[in-house]
Short mmCIF file of C-alpha atoms in Angstrom, two decimals:
data_model
loop_
_atom_site.label_atom_id
_atom_site.label_comp_id
_atom_site.label_asym_id
_atom_site.label_seq_id
_atom_site.Cartn_x
_atom_site.Cartn_y
_atom_site.Cartn_z
CA MET A 690 -24.67 -54.29 25.12
CA THR A 691 -27.58 -51.86 24.71
CA PRO A 692 -27.18 -48.49 26.44
CA SER A 693 -30.00 -47.35 28.67
CA ARG A 694 -31.36 -43.81 28.63
CA ARG A 695 -29.41 -42.93 31.74
CA THR A 696 -26.15 -43.28 29.78
CA VAL A 697 -26.73 -39.96 28.07
CA LEU A 698 -27.20 -36.80 30.09
CA ALA A 699 -28.46 -33.62 28.48
CA ALA A 700 -26.20 -31.38 30.52
CA GLY A 701 -23.40 -28.93 29.83
CA PHE A 702 -21.93 -28.82 26.37
CA GLY A 703 -21.28 -32.48 25.71
CA LEU A 704 -21.81 -36.13 26.23
CA SER A 705 -21.59 -38.04 29.49
CA LEU A 706 -21.16 -41.80 29.30
CA ASP A 707 -21.88 -44.12 32.19
CA PHE A 708 -18.82 -46.36 32.30
CA ALA A 709 -20.61 -48.65 34.75
CA ALA A 710 -22.48 -49.90 31.67
CA LEU A 711 -19.23 -51.18 30.17
CA PRO A 712 -18.16 -54.71 31.18
CA ALA A 713 -15.42 -55.00 33.81
CA LEU A 714 -14.85 -51.26 34.06
CA ALA A 715 -16.12 -50.58 37.59
CA ALA A 716 -13.76 -48.57 39.78
CA ALA A 717 -12.33 -50.20 42.88
CA ASP A 718 -10.57 -47.18 44.32
CA ARG A 719 -10.59 -43.40 44.14
CA ARG A 720 -6.94 -43.01 43.17
CA LYS A 721 -6.40 -41.88 39.59
CA LEU A 722 -3.55 -41.34 37.13
CA VAL A 723 -3.38 -39.17 34.01
CA MET A 724 -0.40 -39.42 31.67
CA VAL A 725 0.01 -36.53 29.23
CA ILE A 726 2.46 -37.19 26.39
CA CYS A 727 3.83 -34.09 24.65
CA ARG A 728 4.94 -35.47 21.31
CA GLY A 729 7.75 -33.99 19.28
CA GLY A 730 10.39 -33.49 21.95
CA LEU A 731 9.33 -30.79 24.41
CA ASP A 732 12.18 -28.45 25.32
CA GLY A 733 12.58 -28.83 29.07
CA LEU A 734 14.89 -25.82 29.27
CA SER A 735 12.01 -23.63 28.07
CA LEU A 736 9.29 -25.43 30.00
CA ALA A 737 11.16 -24.81 33.25
CA PRO A 738 14.15 -22.55 32.61
CA PRO A 739 16.95 -23.07 35.14
CA VAL A 740 17.41 -19.34 35.62
CA GLY A 741 19.75 -19.87 38.56
CA ASP A 742 22.24 -21.88 36.52
CA PRO A 743 25.21 -19.60 35.72
CA ASP A 744 25.54 -21.07 32.22
CA TYR A 745 21.90 -20.78 31.22
CA ALA A 746 21.85 -17.17 29.99
CA ALA A 747 24.76 -17.66 27.61
CA LEU A 748 23.09 -20.73 26.07
CA ARG A 749 19.49 -19.57 25.92
CA GLY A 750 19.25 -15.87 26.67
CA ALA A 751 18.52 -15.04 23.03
CA PHE A 752 15.06 -16.56 23.38
CA GLY A 753 14.25 -13.59 25.57
CA PHE A 754 11.34 -14.80 27.69
CA GLU A 755 13.34 -15.19 30.90
CA SER A 756 12.45 -11.70 32.15
CA THR A 757 8.79 -12.73 32.29
CA ALA A 758 9.36 -16.31 33.47
CA LEU A 759 7.33 -17.34 36.52
CA LYS A 760 9.78 -17.85 39.36
CA LEU A 761 9.58 -20.95 41.52
CA ASP A 762 12.75 -20.58 43.58
CA ASP A 763 16.32 -19.37 43.16
CA ARG A 764 17.09 -22.07 40.62
CA PHE A 765 14.03 -22.65 38.47
CA ALA A 766 11.12 -20.81 36.89
CA LEU A 767 8.29 -21.75 34.56
CA HIS A 768 7.60 -20.49 31.06
CA PRO A 769 5.28 -17.46 31.23
CA ALA A 770 2.57 -19.42 29.38
CA LEU A 771 2.26 -21.82 32.34
CA ALA A 772 0.39 -19.57 34.77
CA SER A 773 -1.98 -22.29 36.02
CA VAL A 774 0.86 -24.76 36.58
CA HIS A 775 2.75 -22.03 38.41
CA ALA A 776 -0.19 -21.44 40.76
CA LEU A 777 -0.38 -25.17 41.47
CA ALA A 778 3.36 -25.35 42.08
CA ARG A 779 3.25 -22.45 44.52
CA SER A 780 0.56 -24.30 46.47
CA GLY A 781 2.55 -27.55 46.54
CA GLN A 782 0.48 -29.30 43.87
CA ALA A 783 3.04 -29.39 41.05
CA ARG A 784 6.71 -30.35 40.98
CA LEU A 785 9.46 -30.37 38.37
CA VAL A 786 11.40 -33.44 37.26
CA PRO A 787 14.40 -31.97 35.39
CA ALA A 788 17.07 -33.93 33.53
CA VAL A 789 14.86 -37.00 33.02
CA ALA A 790 15.12 -39.34 30.04
CA THR A 791 14.25 -42.82 28.84
CA PRO A 792 17.07 -45.40 28.67
CA ASP A 793 17.25 -44.86 24.91
CA ARG A 794 19.83 -42.36 23.61
CA ALA A 795 18.68 -42.21 19.99
CA ARG A 796 17.28 -38.91 18.78
CA SER A 797 14.60 -40.45 16.59
CA HIS A 798 10.99 -39.58 17.44
CA PHE A 799 9.82 -43.09 16.55
CA GLU A 800 12.43 -44.90 18.60
CA ALA A 801 12.22 -42.54 21.58
CA GLN A 802 8.42 -42.68 21.71
CA ASP A 803 8.55 -46.46 21.50
CA VAL A 804 10.81 -46.71 24.55
CA LEU A 805 8.83 -44.04 26.44
CA GLU A 806 5.55 -45.89 25.96
CA SER A 807 6.63 -49.53 25.90
CA GLY A 808 8.67 -49.15 29.07
CA GLY A 809 11.33 -51.39 27.59
CA ALA A 810 15.06 -51.11 28.07
CA VAL A 811 15.70 -51.10 24.31
CA VAL A 812 13.88 -49.92 21.21
CA TYR A 813 11.13 -52.28 20.02
CA GLY A 814 11.84 -54.60 22.92
CA THR A 815 8.15 -55.20 23.63
CA VAL A 816 4.94 -54.75 21.66
CA SER A 817 2.69 -53.70 24.54
CA GLY A 818 2.65 -50.54 26.64
CA TRP A 819 3.79 -50.30 30.27
CA LEU A 820 0.55 -48.67 31.35
CA ASN A 821 -1.43 -51.48 29.76
CA ARG A 822 0.65 -54.03 31.64
CA ALA A 823 0.06 -52.09 34.86
CA VAL A 824 -3.68 -52.16 34.19
CA GLY A 825 -3.43 -55.92 33.69
CA VAL A 826 -1.76 -56.34 37.09
CA LEU A 827 -4.32 -54.12 38.80
CA ALA A 828 -7.27 -55.77 37.05
CA ALA A 829 -6.16 -59.16 38.37
CA ARG A 830 -6.67 -57.78 41.89
CA ALA A 831 -9.79 -55.64 41.46
CA PRO A 832 -11.77 -54.16 38.55
CA VAL A 833 -10.09 -51.11 37.05
CA SER A 834 -10.73 -49.01 33.96
CA ALA A 835 -8.36 -47.26 31.57
CA LEU A 836 -8.99 -44.75 28.81
CA SER A 837 -6.93 -43.25 26.01
CA VAL A 838 -7.83 -39.81 24.70
CA GLY A 839 -6.87 -38.94 21.16
CA PRO A 840 -7.39 -39.96 17.55
CA THR A 841 -5.68 -43.34 18.11
CA ALA A 842 -4.84 -45.39 21.17
CA PRO A 843 -1.21 -44.70 22.14
CA LEU A 844 1.26 -47.55 22.53
CA VAL A 845 1.43 -46.99 26.30
CA LEU A 846 -2.12 -48.40 26.65
CA ARG A 847 -1.97 -51.05 23.92
CA GLY A 848 -1.86 -54.68 24.90
CA PRO A 849 -3.97 -57.53 26.25
CA ALA A 850 -5.57 -55.62 29.14
CA PRO A 851 -8.91 -54.10 28.05
CA ALA A 852 -9.03 -50.33 27.80
CA ALA A 853 -11.48 -47.84 26.35
CA SER A 854 -10.45 -45.41 23.64
CA TRP A 855 -12.00 -41.97 23.26
CA THR A 856 -11.71 -39.48 20.49
CA PRO A 857 -13.18 -36.51 22.36
CA GLY A 858 -16.86 -36.30 21.66
CA PHE A 859 -17.45 -40.03 21.96
CA ALA A 860 -16.20 -43.18 23.62
CA VAL A 861 -15.77 -46.76 22.53
CA ASP A 862 -14.79 -49.93 24.29
CA SER A 863 -12.72 -52.71 22.80
CA THR A 864 -15.70 -54.60 21.31
CA ALA A 865 -18.53 -52.14 20.54
CA ARG A 866 -18.82 -48.70 19.05
CA LEU A 867 -20.99 -46.67 21.40
CA PRO A 868 -21.37 -43.61 19.13
CA THR A 869 -23.24 -45.65 16.51
CA LEU A 870 -25.36 -47.40 19.13
CA LEU A 871 -26.26 -44.18 20.86
CA GLN A 872 -27.02 -42.30 17.66
CA ASP A 873 -29.36 -45.05 16.52
CA LEU A 874 -31.05 -45.26 19.91
CA TYR A 875 -31.68 -41.54 20.38
CA LYS A 876 -31.94 -40.18 16.84
CA ASP A 877 -35.69 -39.42 17.24
CA ASP A 878 -35.56 -38.29 20.87
CA PRO A 879 -36.32 -34.53 20.99
CA LEU A 880 -34.22 -34.02 24.15
CA LEU A 881 -31.44 -36.57 24.09
CA GLY A 882 -30.96 -36.57 20.31
CA PRO A 883 -29.66 -32.98 20.19
CA ALA A 884 -27.66 -33.54 23.38
CA LEU A 885 -25.92 -36.53 21.83
CA ALA A 886 -25.19 -34.60 18.64
CA GLN A 887 -23.70 -31.83 20.73
CA GLY A 888 -21.54 -34.31 22.58
CA LEU A 889 -20.28 -35.90 19.40
CA ALA A 890 -19.45 -32.43 18.08
CA THR A 891 -16.74 -32.13 20.72
CA GLU A 892 -14.56 -34.14 18.35
CA ASP A 893 -13.98 -30.79 16.65
CA MET A 894 -12.94 -29.42 20.04
CA ALA A 895 -10.27 -32.07 20.39
CA ARG A 896 -8.98 -31.51 16.91
CA ALA A 897 -8.83 -27.80 17.62
CA ALA A 898 -6.92 -28.45 20.84
CA MET A 899 -4.33 -30.71 19.26
CA ALA A 900 -4.06 -29.64 15.62
CA ASP A 901 -1.07 -27.62 14.41
CA GLU A 902 -3.32 -25.00 12.83
CA ALA A 903 -5.16 -24.24 16.07
CA MET A 904 -2.00 -23.42 17.95
CA ALA A 905 -0.36 -21.39 15.19
CA PRO A 906 0.02 -17.78 16.35
CA THR A 907 -1.31 -16.43 13.04
CA SER A 908 -4.08 -18.95 12.42
CA PRO A 909 -7.57 -17.62 11.58
CA GLY A 910 -10.59 -17.84 13.84
CA GLY A 911 -8.91 -16.74 17.03
CA GLY A 912 -5.72 -18.70 16.48
CA ALA A 913 -3.94 -19.73 19.64
CA LYS A 914 -6.71 -18.32 21.85
CA ALA A 915 -9.25 -20.70 20.33
CA GLY A 916 -6.83 -23.61 20.70
CA VAL A 917 -6.26 -22.78 24.36
CA GLU A 918 -9.98 -22.72 25.08
CA SER A 919 -10.42 -26.03 23.28
CA ALA A 920 -7.61 -27.52 25.35
CA ARG A 921 -9.26 -26.34 28.57
CA ARG A 922 -12.57 -27.89 27.55
CA LEU A 923 -10.76 -31.09 26.61
CA GLY A 924 -9.29 -31.27 30.12
CA GLN A 925 -12.67 -30.56 31.71
CA THR A 926 -14.43 -33.16 29.58
CA THR A 927 -11.78 -35.79 30.30
CA ALA A 928 -12.12 -35.04 34.01
CA GLY A 929 -15.90 -35.37 33.72
CA LEU A 930 -15.54 -38.86 32.25
CA MET A 931 -13.16 -39.81 35.06
CA ARG A 932 -15.67 -38.64 37.68
CA GLU A 933 -18.53 -40.71 36.27
CA ALA A 934 -19.65 -43.59 38.48
CA GLY A 935 -17.32 -46.43 37.55
CA GLY A 936 -15.38 -44.07 35.29
CA PRO A 937 -11.77 -44.60 34.16
CA ARG A 938 -9.12 -44.31 36.84
CA ILE A 939 -6.22 -44.31 34.37
CA VAL A 940 -6.04 -42.01 31.34
CA ALA A 941 -3.38 -41.50 28.66
CA LEU A 942 -3.69 -38.30 26.65
CA SER A 943 -1.50 -37.15 23.75
CA LEU A 944 -0.66 -33.66 22.52
CA ASP A 945 1.27 -33.01 19.32
CA GLY A 946 3.42 -30.20 17.96
CA PHE A 947 6.44 -29.80 20.26
CA ASP A 948 9.13 -30.31 17.59
CA THR A 949 10.48 -26.75 17.53
CA HIS A 950 13.38 -26.68 15.08
CA ALA A 951 12.84 -23.06 14.03
CA ASN A 952 11.42 -19.87 15.55
CA GLN A 953 10.96 -21.71 18.83
CA PRO A 954 9.67 -18.88 21.05
CA ALA A 955 6.73 -18.15 18.75
CA GLN A 956 6.02 -21.83 18.09
CA LEU A 957 6.32 -23.07 21.65
CA ALA A 958 4.43 -20.40 23.60
CA PRO A 959 0.95 -21.28 22.26
CA ARG A 960 1.67 -25.00 22.70
CA LEU A 961 2.58 -24.48 26.33
CA ALA A 962 -0.46 -22.26 26.79
CA GLY A 963 -2.58 -25.14 25.49
CA LEU A 964 -0.86 -27.58 27.84
CA ASP A 965 -1.44 -25.19 30.74
CA ALA A 966 -5.13 -24.85 29.86
CA LEU A 967 -5.52 -28.62 29.56
CA LEU A 968 -4.01 -29.16 33.00
CA ASP A 969 -6.13 -26.37 34.46
CA GLY A 970 -9.20 -27.99 32.93
CA LEU A 971 -8.31 -31.32 34.52
CA HIS A 972 -7.73 -29.63 37.88
CA GLU A 973 -11.01 -27.76 37.73
CA GLY A 974 -13.01 -30.65 36.31
CA LEU A 975 -11.80 -33.24 38.81
CA ALA A 976 -12.85 -30.99 41.73
CA GLU A 977 -12.52 -32.94 44.99
CA ASP A 978 -11.12 -35.95 43.10
CA TRP A 979 -8.01 -33.87 42.35
CA ARG A 980 -6.60 -34.77 45.76
CA ASP A 981 -6.56 -38.44 44.74
CA THR A 982 -5.14 -37.84 41.25
CA VAL A 983 -1.58 -37.67 39.93
CA VAL A 984 -0.92 -36.14 36.51
CA VAL A 985 2.43 -36.84 34.84
CA VAL A 986 3.50 -34.76 31.83
CA VAL A 987 6.31 -36.30 29.78
CA THR A 988 7.93 -36.17 26.34
CA GLU A 989 10.10 -38.57 24.36
CA PHE A 990 13.30 -36.50 24.59
CA GLY A 991 14.54 -32.99 25.22
CA ARG A 992 16.31 -30.60 22.89
CA THR A 993 19.80 -29.28 22.35
CA ALA A 994 21.16 -26.92 24.98
CA ARG A 995 22.34 -24.45 22.34
CA ILE A 996 20.09 -22.52 19.97
CA ASN A 997 20.47 -23.50 16.31
CA GLY A 998 20.85 -21.20 13.32
CA THR A 999 17.10 -20.90 12.69
CA GLY A 1000 16.13 -19.75 16.16
CA GLY A 1001 15.09 -23.19 17.34
CA THR A 1002 16.59 -26.28 18.94
CA ASP A 1003 17.23 -29.76 17.64
CA HIS A 1004 16.60 -33.25 19.00
CA GLY A 1005 18.31 -33.77 22.33
CA THR A 1006 18.37 -36.12 25.29
CA ALA A 1007 17.10 -35.17 28.76
CA SER A 1008 14.02 -33.00 29.21
CA THR A 1009 11.80 -31.90 32.10
CA ALA A 1010 8.68 -33.73 33.28
CA LEU A 1011 5.90 -32.37 35.46
CA VAL A 1012 4.11 -34.16 38.29
CA LEU A 1013 0.88 -32.58 39.50
CA GLY A 1014 -1.85 -33.54 41.94
CA GLY A 1015 -3.68 -32.56 45.08
CA GLY A 1016 -1.90 -35.14 47.21
CA LEU A 1017 1.73 -34.46 46.33
CA LYS A 1018 4.23 -34.43 49.14
CA GLY A 1019 6.24 -31.27 49.54
CA GLY A 1020 9.72 -30.79 48.23
CA GLY A 1021 11.68 -29.13 45.49
CA ILE A 1022 12.69 -30.69 42.23
CA ILE A 1023 12.43 -34.45 41.79
CA GLY A 1024 15.85 -35.83 40.92
CA ASP A 1025 19.16 -34.04 40.44
CA TRP A 1026 20.27 -31.11 38.30
CA PRO A 1027 23.51 -31.78 36.34
CA GLY A 1028 24.18 -28.19 35.33
CA LEU A 1029 24.74 -26.64 31.91
CA ARG A 1030 28.49 -26.08 31.90
CA THR A 1031 30.06 -27.45 28.75
CA ALA A 1032 31.77 -30.34 30.53
CA ALA A 1033 28.43 -31.45 31.98
CA LEU A 1034 26.54 -31.60 28.68
CA PHE A 1035 25.75 -34.98 27.18
CA GLU A 1036 27.90 -35.42 24.05
CA ASN A 1037 28.72 -31.71 24.28
CA ARG A 1038 25.24 -30.74 23.10
CA ASP A 1039 22.36 -31.90 25.34
CA LEU A 1040 21.19 -31.63 28.91
CA ALA A 1041 22.56 -34.76 30.57
CA PRO A 1042 20.06 -37.23 32.05
CA THR A 1043 20.26 -37.88 35.79
CA LEU A 1044 16.98 -39.79 36.24
CA ASP A 1045 15.59 -42.76 34.35
CA MET A 1046 12.01 -42.07 33.25
CA ARG A 1047 11.07 -45.57 34.40
CA SER A 1048 12.04 -44.64 37.97
CA LEU A 1049 9.48 -41.85 37.89
CA PHE A 1050 6.77 -44.09 36.44
CA LYS A 1051 7.55 -46.84 38.96
CA GLY A 1052 7.26 -44.40 41.83
CA VAL A 1053 3.90 -43.11 40.65
CA LEU A 1054 2.50 -46.62 40.22
CA ALA A 1055 3.82 -47.70 43.62
CA ASP A 1056 2.47 -44.64 45.42
CA GLN A 1057 -0.87 -44.46 43.67
CA PHE A 1058 -1.77 -48.13 43.29
CA GLY A 1059 0.50 -50.05 45.65
CA LEU A 1060 2.34 -52.05 42.98
CA GLU A 1061 5.31 -53.93 44.42
CA ARG A 1062 8.93 -53.44 43.35
CA ALA A 1063 9.25 -56.99 42.00
CA VAL A 1064 6.20 -56.56 39.77
CA LEU A 1065 7.39 -53.16 38.55
CA ASP A 1066 10.92 -54.43 37.80
CA THR A 1067 9.80 -57.44 35.78
CA THR A 1068 6.20 -57.32 34.55
CA VAL A 1069 5.46 -53.64 34.08
CA PHE A 1070 9.00 -52.56 33.10
CA PRO A 1071 10.90 -55.68 31.96
CA ASP A 1072 14.59 -55.84 32.82
CA SER A 1073 14.45 -52.59 34.76
CA ALA A 1074 15.89 -53.58 38.14
CA GLY A 1075 18.65 -51.05 37.56
CA ALA A 1076 16.14 -48.20 37.44
CA ARG A 1077 15.55 -47.27 41.07
CA LEU A 1078 12.08 -47.01 42.57
CA LEU A 1079 11.36 -43.33 43.16
CA THR A 1080 8.73 -43.39 45.91
CA GLY A 1081 7.38 -40.83 48.34
CA LEU A 1082 5.77 -38.57 45.74
CA THR A 1083 2.27 -38.83 47.22
#
């Protein structure tokens, strides 16, 4: 597989790869899906504070950001760092999914992430990812491409179905390393050589967007501001790859650093600002394709309802997901709100789950790609007939 000169474009700040040059990765439809995994246990009660809940202030008021929270309605607001998400929500292009959880009730990052990404009913119940199995079903009907963005391919896209993996700045497929091929091909080209080098340099951008140091409020070199800008460029670049002719229709993207055991307000705000910038970059970069795209933001578990002794929160159960896209149907929250009164808490400590995460994923796959209930219940999410199909999102 030798790339042609048209696979590298000396435009913008980075590298554009023609996915039509990769075997069996031609797009068959315009509909797209982006899954953003916030690793570490994102606190849903800070992401979207339920300011209308009468028990919220007593549990969380000490964090002190509620006065600047971005109001959505009488019940919910968004963290003040999520200005772009708030604008999308006010225009009907973003919705909250509160009190959502995987079927696992362990508070281990490893176990919870396994269930989130494998789509299994139990920990380590399957070795492949549910999104990979969905790609396999779709690929049997028409060519489809998938892409993971990050230093390693996440479990959700691992499995027998072919998928590309991209550490921002370059792309590879499952059998050939394009960076090496492209560097060798264009190393003496006065125009495309520098353009390729610039594209490969965006690996630093991704590291800046996702590294702990970049998002630390006191880090050197611009600190959180630099990390936010890197996150925005990461979203724009990912969107650019998705818009390429024959580009990936399905993307899984991972962000780290949401395990906020201490000093949570200072630790979480720059992380959420980075998430907001990433989503804004996707929205801006996808342009008219945004109307055909659904973005789902999830985490492996939520955090305790009460603040701990170090000004943070500990591993919990239910959290809040986000669903964004230009084609969302109107409506308020997705699912049900259980409330924060003591009797309603799960094991007297966590927000109680009212929606199985698999129901959300099933609904997105059914709405976006037309996958049938029987396939979703057995092939994509084994032994999940008890998790209802949540349709009507788009």
